[in-house]
């Protein structure tokens, strides 16, 4: 077509000039014909009024021919300018309707009679490409037609809202005549879906055609995706849904979570590629959703819970990579992460619970108990990092779970203290500083999970006291480091007493140095440690009378101390402390003078044992009852002392005992065991019932509990008063919440307990209830 | 007319008695509204005083200047009121009495002025209808709170259980909920009642519905236990 595109403005004005000439020319042609007919050359005036109808008809005929030519791809001989002009003229003279309707008829005729048969014939062979070819031809033609009839578009159509512009009209007609035709339509759908199904079976298809077909459908929607959706997308999604539903079942049948995950990932990739390659982008998103629904969401519970390959199996066998894939797959799906978290949490809790209730099967070694928990935490940290991508939700859940089962066992705080005790006593010897610190840090991690931190504090104090007094601690640095860690975690208040204990030790050693310098006399080598009562865990122990020499030495020190620190009170703790005794055993020996040989040993014993043994200087034999009366040592301690001296290992039996029972009876008689032998000269008598240092006796445990309860009552009351003083007026629920919050770093108070404390304070007139609203409390200054 | 000791109300009775207001208080407080009556004031207040001394200084009481237990007994006989009746307690409340079964002169005066009685007839009538004076919730609350302080001895902080129960029965005569509470107390607890528990119970009976639907955890623990008992029993 000549002059396909032209500047419209210029053209319009050109038309105006040319039109008259054209009509004149054509008219004159006609006239010329007519004139030739009549063979009369008559000059007539230019008729003022033209026969419009025929003029219009002729214009239309010309256009119609042109349109047909265009549709038949014979447009090269056409003059764009002329056609445009014709259309323009028609519209200008108000014959737009003729033009429009004519257009409709022409195009319809062409589609119906030329295009459709072609497509129908190709149904058996090459259908899609034929259809696409026709479609392309049609669109190209319509573009040209639109260009010619542009004036009509802009003026005639514009004025009538219900009419489509030319191009859209073309689309609609194609749709109605071709694509909506029953046979063609059905075949089209079947072909498209069939091709996709084939491709899913890994056969190659002509995806280019499919792409064009999709584009065509979208275009046919004329500004909306509705047509495309109804013709193709809905069916595609539905079929895909069915396909993947079945596929999912098939994958499941493989009965392996890792295989399933892998296969699903493959499907996802495939569909994504397909969508990118030839489907509409929005469809791409939808198909992924379908996959997620059919493959992942439908089966995620099953997969995670699979017996021999699900999450539990993976956790048990450290299949980190499989877990990672599973996590990534489920992470993208709503609710997917949750399924994994729940399963992991269940597993962790079960494992944790098993560990903490291990003592139901017998006495538990605290060190291994804590160590196993530390190892469990390390294992899950490893999972968190390698498989779950340090996901915050997982991290929080692991922490919650640890808090849960650690606090199931009421002895956890005690055990943790014992574990640290053990480490500080011997365990860290082989490690360098960094490693040692690491071990303590791991212990601190568990500490954070403890609910009853105040119980831990009590036990830690006790254990620390023993470590310091018996010099059991391996590394001073490690001890100090531990204190610092606790301080960072809980604040200075927590560690002030512990630090006090350290200070006391230092002060004591300085004191001893001064004392030694001063006191040169005295036949006992005395070493004293002065403990500040408030810092150390003390039990009130009644004083037992010491042997005179010991007593004298103690008095000497006491005088020395009191001259230095006037106004203080010193009392001896007989339940602590050691003594070295020189023991002479008289062994029957034929070769010695008098048949008796003296053998000296040095025995290291506790204060109580010292008192007991010194008694045997005055008597050869004593019954238990007598010993008890003489030494005034409390029953339990005396029994323990005697058991260590008389009933322990053979290499320790300094005393002999008559009496067969396991328990010491008041009538049992004790005497010095002259037959005692040992390779060593210096023997340390171990305090028997080592289980005591590892597992507290029940009475002692109850004692600690009681003290802790008392302390807690005071702490709750202090907290209540603090809150009331600050707020002056507060509701019941707020008070409970506030008090719980203040105490949460120590322990978790029960609301009932807090309530009782409030009532006690009310009784003592620190707090009163509001007159009108029973829920409100007032501070009483 | 001879000069007589009187309060400022004397001004209303004759121009010849012109006293500065409130200046002549010979041991009496003003008789208040009773002065509106046409009786001469001196006989009014002295009636009250005389009435007081009818019962005070009872030799068997050994409480000089006060009405003691025996005096009270006689008083109650005269006004025809039962000693265990609530009206006695209400009377004590009106008097703002400090100690059980005792009244001082001031307390007596306060009381009789507050209830606008000056002789036995008035008192008799009043005692019969004493309950009307605690119908108003605000009055009742004040009265109820007063009872605790009145009932307990100065030495202790709390009220022995049996004393508390006795007073509850007097005040809430016949209330089934209270009786149920008393029954439970007798079975469960032996410890005394604190001020908070006493006051809260009053509020409890007033506010909390019989099915405990509006009960929450802000009540004292003893009432919590009671409610739990009720709920589990039902």
CSV table of N, CA and C in Angstrom, one decimal, chain A residues 92-171:
chain,number,residue,atom,x,y,z
A,92,UNK,N,-17.8,11.7,7.0
A,92,UNK,CA,-18.0,13.2,7.1
A,92,UNK,C,-19.5,13.5,6.6
A,93,UNK,N,-19.9,12.7,5.7
A,93,UNK,CA,-21.3,12.9,5.2
A,93,UNK,C,-22.3,12.1,5.9
A,94,UNK,N,-21.9,11.7,7.0
A,94,UNK,CA,-22.8,11.0,7.9
A,94,UNK,C,-23.2,9.6,7.4
A,95,UNK,N,-22.3,9.0,6.7
A,95,UNK,CA,-22.6,7.6,6.3
A,95,UNK,C,-21.8,6.6,7.1
A,96,UNK,N,-21.3,7.0,8.3
A,96,UNK,CA,-20.5,6.1,9.1
A,96,UNK,C,-21.2,4.8,9.3
A,97,UNK,N,-22.5,4.8,9.5
A,97,UNK,CA,-23.2,3.6,9.8
A,97,UNK,C,-23.0,2.6,8.7
A,98,UNK,N,-23.2,3.1,7.5
A,98,UNK,CA,-23.1,2.2,6.3
A,98,UNK,C,-21.7,1.6,6.3
A,99,UNK,N,-20.7,2.4,6.6
A,99,UNK,CA,-19.4,2.0,6.5
A,99,UNK,C,-19.1,0.9,7.6
A,100,UNK,N,-19.6,1.2,8.7
A,100,UNK,CA,-19.4,0.3,9.9
A,100,UNK,C,-20.0,-1.1,9.6
A,101,UNK,N,-21.3,-1.0,9.3
A,101,UNK,CA,-22.0,-2.2,9.1
A,101,UNK,C,-21.4,-3.0,7.9
A,102,UNK,N,-21.0,-2.3,6.9
A,102,UNK,CA,-20.4,-2.9,5.8
A,102,UNK,C,-19.1,-3.6,6.2
A,103,UNK,N,-18.4,-3.0,7.0
A,103,UNK,CA,-17.2,-3.6,7.5
A,103,UNK,C,-17.5,-4.9,8.2
A,104,UNK,N,-18.4,-4.8,9.1
A,104,UNK,CA,-18.8,-6.0,9.8
A,104,UNK,C,-19.1,-7.1,8.9
A,105,UNK,N,-20.0,-6.8,8.0
A,105,UNK,CA,-20.4,-7.9,7.0
A,105,UNK,C,-19.3,-8.5,6.3
A,106,UNK,N,-18.4,-7.6,5.8
A,106,UNK,CA,-17.3,-8.0,4.9
A,106,UNK,C,-16.4,-8.9,5.7
A,107,UNK,N,-16.0,-8.5,6.9
A,107,UNK,CA,-15.1,-9.3,7.6
A,107,UNK,C,-15.7,-10.6,8.0
A,108,UNK,N,-16.9,-10.5,8.5
A,108,UNK,CA,-17.6,-11.7,8.9
A,108,UNK,C,-17.6,-12.7,7.7
A,109,UNK,N,-18.0,-12.2,6.6
A,109,UNK,CA,-18.1,-13.1,5.4
A,109,UNK,C,-16.8,-13.8,5.1
A,110,UNK,N,-15.7,-13.0,5.2
A,110,UNK,CA,-14.4,-13.5,4.9
A,110,UNK,C,-14.0,-14.6,5.9
A,111,UNK,N,-14.2,-14.3,7.2
A,111,UNK,CA,-13.9,-15.2,8.2
A,111,UNK,C,-14.7,-16.5,8.1
A,112,UNK,N,-15.9,-16.3,7.9
A,112,UNK,CA,-16.8,-17.5,7.8
A,112,UNK,C,-16.5,-18.4,6.6
A,113,UNK,N,-16.3,-17.7,5.6
A,113,UNK,CA,-16.2,-18.5,4.3
A,113,UNK,C,-14.8,-18.8,3.8
A,114,UNK,N,-13.9,-18.1,4.3
A,114,UNK,CA,-12.5,-18.4,3.9
A,114,UNK,C,-11.7,-18.9,5.0
A,115,UNK,N,-11.8,-18.3,6.1
A,115,UNK,CA,-10.9,-18.7,7.1
A,115,UNK,C,-11.3,-20.0,7.9
A,116,UNK,N,-12.5,-20.0,8.2
A,116,UNK,CA,-13.0,-21.1,9.0
A,116,UNK,C,-12.8,-22.4,8.3
A,117,UNK,N,-13.1,-22.6,7.1
A,117,UNK,CA,-12.9,-23.9,6.5
A,117,UNK,C,-11.5,-24.3,6.6
A,118,UNK,N,-10.6,-23.4,6.3
A,118,UNK,CA,-9.2,-23.7,6.4
A,118,UNK,C,-8.9,-24.3,7.8
A,119,UNK,N,-9.3,-23.6,8.7
A,119,UNK,CA,-9.0,-24.1,10.1
A,119,UNK,C,-9.6,-25.4,10.3
A,120,UNK,N,-10.9,-25.5,9.9
A,120,UNK,CA,-11.6,-26.8,10.2
A,120,UNK,C,-10.9,-27.9,9.5
A,121,UNK,N,-10.4,-27.6,8.3
A,121,UNK,CA,-9.7,-28.7,7.6
A,121,UNK,C,-8.4,-29.2,8.2
A,122,UNK,N,-7.9,-28.2,9.0
A,122,UNK,CA,-6.6,-28.6,9.5
A,122,UNK,C,-6.7,-29.3,10.8
A,123,UNK,N,-7.9,-29.5,11.2
A,123,UNK,CA,-8.1,-30.2,12.5
A,123,UNK,C,-7.4,-31.5,12.6
A,124,UNK,N,-7.4,-32.2,11.5
A,124,UNK,CA,-6.7,-33.5,11.6
A,124,UNK,C,-5.2,-33.4,11.5
A,125,UNK,N,-4.8,-32.2,11.1
A,125,UNK,CA,-3.3,-32.2,10.8
A,125,UNK,C,-2.8,-30.8,10.9
A,126,UNK,N,-1.8,-30.6,11.8
A,126,UNK,CA,-1.2,-29.3,11.9
A,126,UNK,C,-2.2,-28.2,12.3
A,127,UNK,N,-3.0,-28.5,13.2
A,127,UNK,CA,-4.1,-27.6,13.5
A,127,UNK,C,-3.6,-26.3,14.1
A,128,UNK,N,-2.8,-26.5,15.1
A,128,UNK,CA,-2.4,-25.2,15.8
A,128,UNK,C,-1.7,-24.3,14.9
A,129,UNK,N,-0.8,-24.8,14.2
A,129,UNK,CA,0.0,-23.9,13.3
A,129,UNK,C,-0.8,-23.2,12.3
A,130,UNK,N,-1.8,-23.9,11.8
A,130,UNK,CA,-2.7,-23.3,10.8
A,130,UNK,C,-3.5,-22.2,11.5
A,131,UNK,N,-4.0,-22.5,12.6
A,131,UNK,CA,-4.8,-21.6,13.3
A,131,UNK,C,-4.0,-20.3,13.6
A,132,UNK,N,-2.8,-20.5,14.0
A,132,UNK,CA,-2.0,-19.4,14.3
A,132,UNK,C,-1.7,-18.6,13.1
A,133,UNK,N,-1.5,-19.3,12.0
A,133,UNK,CA,-1.3,-18.6,10.7
A,133,UNK,C,-2.4,-17.7,10.4
A,134,UNK,N,-3.6,-18.3,10.5
A,134,UNK,CA,-4.8,-17.5,10.2
A,134,UNK,C,-5.0,-16.3,11.1
A,135,UNK,N,-4.7,-16.6,12.3
A,135,UNK,CA,-4.8,-15.5,13.3
A,135,UNK,C,-3.8,-14.4,13.0
A,136,UNK,N,-2.6,-14.7,12.6
A,136,UNK,CA,-1.6,-13.7,12.3
A,136,UNK,C,-2.1,-12.9,11.1
A,137,UNK,N,-2.5,-13.6,10.1
A,137,UNK,CA,-3.0,-13.0,8.9
A,137,UNK,C,-4.1,-12.0,9.2
A,138,UNK,N,-5.0,-12.5,10.1
A,138,UNK,CA,-6.2,-11.7,10.4
A,138,UNK,C,-5.7,-10.4,11.1
A,139,UNK,N,-4.8,-10.6,12.1
A,139,UNK,CA,-4.4,-9.4,12.9
A,139,UNK,C,-3.7,-8.4,12.0
A,140,UNK,N,-2.9,-8.9,11.1
A,140,UNK,CA,-2.2,-7.9,10.2
A,140,UNK,C,-3.2,-7.2,9.4
A,141,UNK,N,-4.1,-7.9,8.8
A,141,UNK,CA,-5.2,-7.3,8.0
A,141,UNK,C,-6.0,-6.3,8.8
A,142,UNK,N,-6.3,-6.7,10.0
A,142,UNK,CA,-7.1,-5.7,10.8
A,142,UNK,C,-6.4,-4.5,11.1
A,143,UNK,N,-5.1,-4.6,11.2
A,143,UNK,CA,-4.3,-3.4,11.5
A,143,UNK,C,-4.4,-2.4,10.3
A,144,UNK,N,-4.2,-3.0,9.2
A,144,UNK,CA,-4.3,-2.2,8.0
A,144,UNK,C,-5.7,-1.6,7.8
A,145,UNK,N,-6.7,-2.4,8.0
A,145,UNK,CA,-8.1,-1.9,7.9
A,145,UNK,C,-8.3,-0.8,8.9
A,146,UNK,N,-7.8,-1.0,10.1
A,146,UNK,CA,-8.0,0.0,11.1
A,146,UNK,C,-7.4,1.3,10.6
A,147,UNK,N,-6.2,1.2,10.0
A,147,UNK,CA,-5.6,2.4,9.6
A,147,UNK,C,-6.4,3.2,8.6
A,148,UNK,N,-6.9,2.4,7.7
A,148,UNK,CA,-7.7,3.1,6.6
A,148,UNK,C,-8.9,3.7,7.3
A,149,UNK,N,-9.6,3.0,8.2
A,149,UNK,CA,-10.8,3.5,8.7
A,149,UNK,C,-10.6,4.3,10.0
A,150,UNK,N,-9.4,4.8,10.2
A,150,UNK,CA,-9.1,5.5,11.4
A,150,UNK,C,-10.0,6.6,11.7
A,151,UNK,N,-10.4,7.4,10.7
A,151,UNK,CA,-11.3,8.5,10.9
A,151,UNK,C,-12.6,8.0,11.5
A,152,UNK,N,-13.1,6.9,11.0
A,152,UNK,CA,-14.3,6.4,11.5
A,152,UNK,C,-14.2,6.1,13.0
A,153,UNK,N,-13.1,5.5,13.3
A,153,UNK,CA,-12.8,5.1,14.7
A,153,UNK,C,-12.8,6.4,15.6
A,154,UNK,N,-12.2,7.4,15.1
A,154,UNK,CA,-12.1,8.5,15.9
A,154,UNK,C,-13.3,9.4,16.1
A,155,UNK,N,-14.1,9.3,15.1
A,155,UNK,CA,-15.3,10.2,15.1
A,155,UNK,C,-16.6,9.4,15.3
A,156,UNK,N,-16.8,8.5,14.4
A,156,UNK,CA,-18.1,7.8,14.4
A,156,UNK,C,-18.2,6.8,15.6
A,157,UNK,N,-17.2,6.0,15.8
A,157,UNK,CA,-17.2,5.1,16.9
A,157,UNK,C,-17.1,5.8,18.2
A,158,UNK,N,-16.3,6.8,18.2
A,158,UNK,CA,-16.1,7.5,19.5
A,158,UNK,C,-17.5,8.0,20.0
A,159,UNK,N,-18.3,8.4,19.1
A,159,UNK,CA,-19.6,9.0,19.5
A,159,UNK,C,-20.6,8.0,20.0
A,160,UNK,N,-20.3,6.8,19.7
A,160,UNK,CA,-21.2,5.7,20.1
A,160,UNK,C,-20.5,4.7,21.0
A,161,UNK,N,-20.9,4.8,22.3
A,161,UNK,CA,-20.2,4.0,23.3
A,161,UNK,C,-20.3,2.5,23.1
A,162,UNK,N,-21.4,2.1,22.5
A,162,UNK,CA,-21.6,0.7,22.4
A,162,UNK,C,-20.9,0.0,21.3
A,163,UNK,N,-20.2,0.8,20.4
A,163,UNK,CA,-19.6,0.2,19.3
A,163,UNK,C,-18.1,0.0,19.6
A,164,UNK,N,-17.6,-1.1,19.1
A,164,UNK,CA,-16.2,-1.4,19.2
A,164,UNK,C,-15.4,-0.6,18.2
A,165,UNK,N,-14.2,-0.2,18.6
A,165,UNK,CA,-13.3,0.3,17.5
A,165,UNK,C,-12.9,-0.8,16.6
A,166,UNK,N,-12.4,-0.4,15.4
A,166,UNK,CA,-12.2,-1.3,14.3
A,166,UNK,C,-11.4,-2.6,14.7
A,167,UNK,N,-10.3,-2.3,15.4
A,167,UNK,CA,-9.4,-3.4,15.7
A,167,UNK,C,-10.1,-4.4,16.7
A,168,UNK,N,-10.7,-3.8,17.7
A,168,UNK,CA,-11.3,-4.7,18.6
A,168,UNK,C,-12.5,-5.4,18.0
A,169,UNK,N,-13.1,-4.7,17.1
A,169,UNK,CA,-14.2,-5.4,16.3
A,169,UNK,C,-13.7,-6.6,15.6
A,170,UNK,N,-12.5,-6.4,15.0
A,170,UNK,CA,-11.9,-7.5,14.3
A,170,UNK,C,-11.7,-8.7,15.2
A,171,UNK,N,-11.1,-8.3,16.4
A,171,UNK,CA,-10.8,-9.4,17.4
A,171,UNK,C,-12.1,-10.1,17.7
